[in-house]
CSV table of C-alpha atoms and ligand atoms in Angstrom, one decimal:
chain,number,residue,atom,x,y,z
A,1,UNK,CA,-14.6,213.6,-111.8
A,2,UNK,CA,-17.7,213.2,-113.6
A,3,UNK,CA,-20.7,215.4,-112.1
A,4,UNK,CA,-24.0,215.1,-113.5
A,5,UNK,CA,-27.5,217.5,-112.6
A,6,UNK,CA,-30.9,217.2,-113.9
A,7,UNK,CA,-29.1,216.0,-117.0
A,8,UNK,CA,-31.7,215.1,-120.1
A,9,UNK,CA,-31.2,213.8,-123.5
A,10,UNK,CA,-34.2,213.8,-125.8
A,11,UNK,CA,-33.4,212.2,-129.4
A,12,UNK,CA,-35.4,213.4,-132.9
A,13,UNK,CA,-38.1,211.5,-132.9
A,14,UNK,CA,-37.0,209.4,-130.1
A,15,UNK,CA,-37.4,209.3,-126.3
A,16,UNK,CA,-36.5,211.8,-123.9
A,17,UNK,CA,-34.5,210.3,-121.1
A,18,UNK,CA,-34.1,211.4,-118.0
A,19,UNK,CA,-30.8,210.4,-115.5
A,20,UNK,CA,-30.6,210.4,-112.1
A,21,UNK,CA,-27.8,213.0,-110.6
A,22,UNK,CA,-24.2,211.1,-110.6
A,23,UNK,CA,-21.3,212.1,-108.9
A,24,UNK,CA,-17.9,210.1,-109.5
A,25,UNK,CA,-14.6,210.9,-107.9
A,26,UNK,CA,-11.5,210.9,-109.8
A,27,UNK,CA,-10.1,207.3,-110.2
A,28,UNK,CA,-13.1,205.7,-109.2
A,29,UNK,CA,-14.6,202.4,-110.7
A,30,UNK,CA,-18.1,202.7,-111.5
A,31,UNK,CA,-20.6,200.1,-113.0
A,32,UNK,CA,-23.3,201.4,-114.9
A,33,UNK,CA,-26.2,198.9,-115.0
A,34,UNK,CA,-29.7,198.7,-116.4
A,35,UNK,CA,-31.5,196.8,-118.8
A,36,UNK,CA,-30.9,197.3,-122.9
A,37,UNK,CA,-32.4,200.6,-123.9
A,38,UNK,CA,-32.8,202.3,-120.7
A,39,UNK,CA,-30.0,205.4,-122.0
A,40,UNK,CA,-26.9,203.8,-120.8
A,41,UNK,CA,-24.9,203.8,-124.4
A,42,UNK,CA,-27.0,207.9,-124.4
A,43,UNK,CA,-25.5,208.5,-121.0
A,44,UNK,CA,-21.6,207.6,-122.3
A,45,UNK,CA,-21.6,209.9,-125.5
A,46,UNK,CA,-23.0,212.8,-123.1
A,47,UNK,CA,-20.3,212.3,-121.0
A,48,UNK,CA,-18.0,212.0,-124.2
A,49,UNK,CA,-19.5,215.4,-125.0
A,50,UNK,CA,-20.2,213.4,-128.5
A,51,UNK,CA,-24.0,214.5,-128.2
A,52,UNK,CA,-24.9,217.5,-126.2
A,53,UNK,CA,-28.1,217.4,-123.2
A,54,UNK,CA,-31.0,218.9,-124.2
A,55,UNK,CA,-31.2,220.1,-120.3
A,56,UNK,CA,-29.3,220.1,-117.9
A,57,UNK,CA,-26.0,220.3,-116.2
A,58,UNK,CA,-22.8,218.1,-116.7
A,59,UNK,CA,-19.0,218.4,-115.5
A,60,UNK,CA,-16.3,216.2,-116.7
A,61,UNK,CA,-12.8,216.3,-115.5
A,62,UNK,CA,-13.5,219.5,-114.1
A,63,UNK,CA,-14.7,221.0,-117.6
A,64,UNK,CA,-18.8,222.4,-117.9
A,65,UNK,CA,-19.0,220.5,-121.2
A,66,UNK,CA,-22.3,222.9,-122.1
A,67,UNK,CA,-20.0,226.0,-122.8
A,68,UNK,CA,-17.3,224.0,-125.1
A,69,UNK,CA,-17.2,224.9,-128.7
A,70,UNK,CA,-17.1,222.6,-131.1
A,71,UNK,CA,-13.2,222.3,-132.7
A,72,UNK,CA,-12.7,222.9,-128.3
A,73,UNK,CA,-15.0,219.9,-127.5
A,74,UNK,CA,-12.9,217.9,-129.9
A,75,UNK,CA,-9.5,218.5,-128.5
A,76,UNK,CA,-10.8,218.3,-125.4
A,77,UNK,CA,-12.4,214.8,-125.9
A,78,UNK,CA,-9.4,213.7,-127.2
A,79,UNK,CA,-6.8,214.5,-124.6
A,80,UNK,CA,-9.5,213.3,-121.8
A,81,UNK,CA,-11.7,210.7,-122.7
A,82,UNK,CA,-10.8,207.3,-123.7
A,83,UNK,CA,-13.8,205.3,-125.4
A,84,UNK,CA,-14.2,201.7,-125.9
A,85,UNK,CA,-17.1,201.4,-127.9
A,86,UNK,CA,-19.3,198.5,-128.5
A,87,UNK,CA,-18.7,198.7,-132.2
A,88,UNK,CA,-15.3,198.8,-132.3
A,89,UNK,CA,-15.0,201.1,-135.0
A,90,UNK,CA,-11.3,200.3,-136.2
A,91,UNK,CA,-10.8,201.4,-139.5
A,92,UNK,CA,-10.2,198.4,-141.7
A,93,UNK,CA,-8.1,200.2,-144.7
A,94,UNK,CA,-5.3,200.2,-141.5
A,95,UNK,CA,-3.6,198.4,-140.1
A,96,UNK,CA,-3.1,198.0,-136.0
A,97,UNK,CA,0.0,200.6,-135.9
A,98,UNK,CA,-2.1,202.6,-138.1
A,99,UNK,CA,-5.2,202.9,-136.1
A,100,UNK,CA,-3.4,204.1,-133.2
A,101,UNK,CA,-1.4,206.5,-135.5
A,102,UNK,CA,-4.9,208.2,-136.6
A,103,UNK,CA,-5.6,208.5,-132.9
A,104,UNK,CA,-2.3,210.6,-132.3
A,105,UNK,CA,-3.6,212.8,-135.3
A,106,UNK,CA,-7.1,213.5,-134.6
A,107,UNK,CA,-6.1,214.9,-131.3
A,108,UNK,CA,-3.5,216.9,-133.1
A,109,UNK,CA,-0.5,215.3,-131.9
A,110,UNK,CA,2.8,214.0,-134.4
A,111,UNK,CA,2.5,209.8,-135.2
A,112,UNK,CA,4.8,208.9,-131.9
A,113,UNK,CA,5.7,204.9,-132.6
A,114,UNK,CA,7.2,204.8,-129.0
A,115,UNK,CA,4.1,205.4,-127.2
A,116,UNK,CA,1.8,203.2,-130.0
A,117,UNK,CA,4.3,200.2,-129.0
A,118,UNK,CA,4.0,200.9,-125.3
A,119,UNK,CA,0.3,200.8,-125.3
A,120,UNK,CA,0.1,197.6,-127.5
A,121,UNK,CA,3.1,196.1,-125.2
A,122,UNK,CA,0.4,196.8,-122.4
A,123,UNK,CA,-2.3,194.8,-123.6
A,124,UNK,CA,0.0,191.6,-125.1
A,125,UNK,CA,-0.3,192.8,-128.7
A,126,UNK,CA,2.5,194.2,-129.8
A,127,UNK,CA,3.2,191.9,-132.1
A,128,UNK,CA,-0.2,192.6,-134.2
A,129,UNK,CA,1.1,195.5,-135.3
A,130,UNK,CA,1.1,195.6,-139.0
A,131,UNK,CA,-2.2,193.1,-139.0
A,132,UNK,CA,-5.6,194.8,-140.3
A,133,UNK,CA,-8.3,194.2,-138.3
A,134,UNK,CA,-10.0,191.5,-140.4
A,135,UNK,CA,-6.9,189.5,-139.5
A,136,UNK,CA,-7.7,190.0,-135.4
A,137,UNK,CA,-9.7,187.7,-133.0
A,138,UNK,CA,-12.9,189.3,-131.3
A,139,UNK,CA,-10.5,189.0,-128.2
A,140,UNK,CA,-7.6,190.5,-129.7
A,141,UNK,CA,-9.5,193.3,-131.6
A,142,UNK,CA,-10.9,194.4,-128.5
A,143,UNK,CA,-7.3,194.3,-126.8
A,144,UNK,CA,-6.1,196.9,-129.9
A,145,UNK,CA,-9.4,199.3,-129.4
A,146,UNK,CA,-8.7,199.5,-125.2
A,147,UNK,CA,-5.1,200.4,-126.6
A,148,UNK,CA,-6.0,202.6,-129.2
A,149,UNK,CA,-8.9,204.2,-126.0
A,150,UNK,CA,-6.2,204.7,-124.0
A,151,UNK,CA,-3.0,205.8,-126.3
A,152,UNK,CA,-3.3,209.5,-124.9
A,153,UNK,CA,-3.9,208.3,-121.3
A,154,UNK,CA,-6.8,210.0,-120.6
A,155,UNK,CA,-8.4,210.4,-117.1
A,156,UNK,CA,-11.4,209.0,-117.8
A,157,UNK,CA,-12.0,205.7,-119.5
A,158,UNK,CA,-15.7,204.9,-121.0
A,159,UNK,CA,-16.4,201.3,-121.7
A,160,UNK,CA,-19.7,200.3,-123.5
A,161,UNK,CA,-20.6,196.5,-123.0
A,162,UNK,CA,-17.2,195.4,-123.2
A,163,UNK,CA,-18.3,192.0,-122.7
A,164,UNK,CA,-21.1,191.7,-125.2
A,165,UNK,CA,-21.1,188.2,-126.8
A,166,UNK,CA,-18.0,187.1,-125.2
A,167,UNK,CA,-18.1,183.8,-123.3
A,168,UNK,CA,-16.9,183.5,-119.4
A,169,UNK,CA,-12.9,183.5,-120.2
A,170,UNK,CA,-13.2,186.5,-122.3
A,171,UNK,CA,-15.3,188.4,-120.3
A,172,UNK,CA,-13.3,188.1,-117.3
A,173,UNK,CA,-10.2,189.0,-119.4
A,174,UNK,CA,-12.0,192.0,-120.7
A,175,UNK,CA,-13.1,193.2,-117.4
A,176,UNK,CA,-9.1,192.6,-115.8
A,177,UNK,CA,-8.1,194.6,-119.1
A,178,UNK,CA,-10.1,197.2,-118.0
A,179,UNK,CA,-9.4,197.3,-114.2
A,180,UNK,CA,-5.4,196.7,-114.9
A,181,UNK,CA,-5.2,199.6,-117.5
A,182,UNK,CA,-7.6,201.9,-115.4
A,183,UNK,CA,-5.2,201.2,-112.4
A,184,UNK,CA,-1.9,201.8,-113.9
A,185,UNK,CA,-3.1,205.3,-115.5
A,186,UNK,CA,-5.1,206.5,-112.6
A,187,UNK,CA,-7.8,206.7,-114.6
A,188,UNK,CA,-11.7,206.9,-113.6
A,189,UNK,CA,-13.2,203.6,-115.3
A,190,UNK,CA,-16.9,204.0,-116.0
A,191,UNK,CA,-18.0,200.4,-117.5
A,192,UNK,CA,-21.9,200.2,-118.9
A,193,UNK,CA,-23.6,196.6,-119.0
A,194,UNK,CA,-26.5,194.6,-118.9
A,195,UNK,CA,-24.1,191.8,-118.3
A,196,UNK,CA,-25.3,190.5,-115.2
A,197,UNK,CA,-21.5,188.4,-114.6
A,198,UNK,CA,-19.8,191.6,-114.9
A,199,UNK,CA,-20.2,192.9,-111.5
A,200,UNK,CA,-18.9,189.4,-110.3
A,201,UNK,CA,-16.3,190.0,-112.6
A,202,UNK,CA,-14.7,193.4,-110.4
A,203,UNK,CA,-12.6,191.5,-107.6
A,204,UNK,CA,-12.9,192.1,-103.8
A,205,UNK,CA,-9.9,194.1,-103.6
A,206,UNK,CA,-11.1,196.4,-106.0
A,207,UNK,CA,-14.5,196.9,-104.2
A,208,UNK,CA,-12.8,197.3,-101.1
A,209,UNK,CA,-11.7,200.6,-102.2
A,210,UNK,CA,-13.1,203.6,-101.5
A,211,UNK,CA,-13.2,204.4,-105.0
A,212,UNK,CA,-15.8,201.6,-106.2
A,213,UNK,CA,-19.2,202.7,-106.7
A,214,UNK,CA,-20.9,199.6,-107.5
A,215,UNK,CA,-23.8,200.4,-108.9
A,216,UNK,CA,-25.4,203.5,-110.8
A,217,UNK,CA,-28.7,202.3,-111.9
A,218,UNK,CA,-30.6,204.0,-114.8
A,219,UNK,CA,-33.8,203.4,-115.0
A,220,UNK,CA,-35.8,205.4,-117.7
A,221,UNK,CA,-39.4,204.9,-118.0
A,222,UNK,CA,-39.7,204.8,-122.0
B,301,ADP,P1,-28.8,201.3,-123.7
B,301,ADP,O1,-27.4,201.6,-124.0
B,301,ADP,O2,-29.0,201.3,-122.2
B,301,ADP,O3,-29.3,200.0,-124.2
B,301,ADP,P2,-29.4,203.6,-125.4
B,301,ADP,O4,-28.8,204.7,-124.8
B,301,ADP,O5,-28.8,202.9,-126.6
B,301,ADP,O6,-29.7,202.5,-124.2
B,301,ADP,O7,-30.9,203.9,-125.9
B,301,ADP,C1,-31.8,204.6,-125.0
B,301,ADP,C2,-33.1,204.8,-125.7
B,301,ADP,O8,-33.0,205.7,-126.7
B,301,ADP,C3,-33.7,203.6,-126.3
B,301,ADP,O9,-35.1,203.6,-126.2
B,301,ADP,C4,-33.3,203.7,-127.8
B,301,ADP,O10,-34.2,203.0,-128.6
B,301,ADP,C5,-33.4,205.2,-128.0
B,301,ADP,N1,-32.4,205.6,-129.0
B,301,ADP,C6,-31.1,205.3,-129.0
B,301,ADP,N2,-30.5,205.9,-130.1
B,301,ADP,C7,-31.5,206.5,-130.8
B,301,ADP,C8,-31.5,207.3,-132.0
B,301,ADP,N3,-30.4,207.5,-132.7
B,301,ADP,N4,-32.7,207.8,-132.4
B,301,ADP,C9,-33.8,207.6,-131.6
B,301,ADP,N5,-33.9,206.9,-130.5
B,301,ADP,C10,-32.7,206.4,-130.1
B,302,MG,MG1,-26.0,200.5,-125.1
């Protein structure tokens, strides 16, 4: 559950931006849309509790981020937020088995090879394990940060332009990624785009659920 109230976010020397009140129920599939620079990517690390609101209220997973310390924040970020950035960020001294590992450590938790092999078995790319990332596909990179996003199974999955720069095939892979991995961990998927194919891209019987809130539309005046 993701609850959001008069929630602001004003950077140094930057904007202040203002979003409109969200709910989202638990397991729900929600598109974020707008155009590029409207506060979507802002709107993900607040709900990441990466960056804090200058005003405002915001609940995630039942959790008022505002009173969370910071070591608290960390664990809890861990344990409950899977992010797939649009940088990937995987760190290119390691290799694929690795990466995961450092996931497992940051959150506090022993190097568990069992689990880093399921997840990479989920996504086809299990056999990438001892490849650095300079030796991965843009498709295949991706597949090892959604693994590496969802390793700890969190409740709430955080995608950011998932399908930037990827032509029609990979996009709608990316997108089934998403949905498939979202599904089988009862997970809340919040996906942010200005990719116009992307809500296309969500199939009928996913949107025939009650869960599927199509569109949460920021629009900041900047
Ligand atoms: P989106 O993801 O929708 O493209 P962002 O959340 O990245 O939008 O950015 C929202 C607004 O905040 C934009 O006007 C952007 O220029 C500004 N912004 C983003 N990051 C910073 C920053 N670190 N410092 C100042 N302004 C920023
Ligand atoms: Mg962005």
């Amino acid at each position: 559950m993701i609850r959001t109230r008069q929630l602001s976010y004003q950077y140094p020397n930057g904007p202040t931006l203002n979003f409109p009140d969200v709910d989202v129920a638990q397991g729900a599939v929600v598109l974020l849309r707008g155009p590029s620079g409207c506060g979507k990517s802002t709107w993900l690390a607040l709900v990441a509790g990466l960056v804090a609101p200058t005003a405002g209220e915001l609940t995630v997973a039942d959790q008022p981020l505002n009173a969370l310390k910071n070591a608290t924040a960390d664990a809890w970020r861990a344990r409950t937020i899977g992010f797939l950035p649009q940088k990937l960020h995987l760190s290119a001294a390691l290799d694929v088995q690795q990466n995961l590992a450092l996931a497992q450590w940051a959150s506090g938790q022993r190097e568990d090879r069992a689990r880093i092999h399921a997840a990479l078995s989920a996504l086809g790319v299990q056999e990438l394990a001892r490849r650095k990332p300079a030796q991965l596909s843009g498709g295949q990179a991706q597949r090892v940060a959604l693994a590496r996003a969802v390793l700890l199974q969190p409740r709430i999955i955080l995608a950011d332009e998932p399908t930037a720069s990827l032509d029609d095939e990979a996009a709608a892979d990316a997108v089934g990624l998403l949905l498939d991995t979202a599904r089988a961990q009862g997970a809340t998927l919040v996906i942010a785009t200005h990719d116009a194919r992307v809500a296309a891209l969500i199939p009928p019987d996913v949107k025939g659920q009650i869960g599927f809130q199509p569109l949460l539309l920021l629009r900041n005046k900047l």
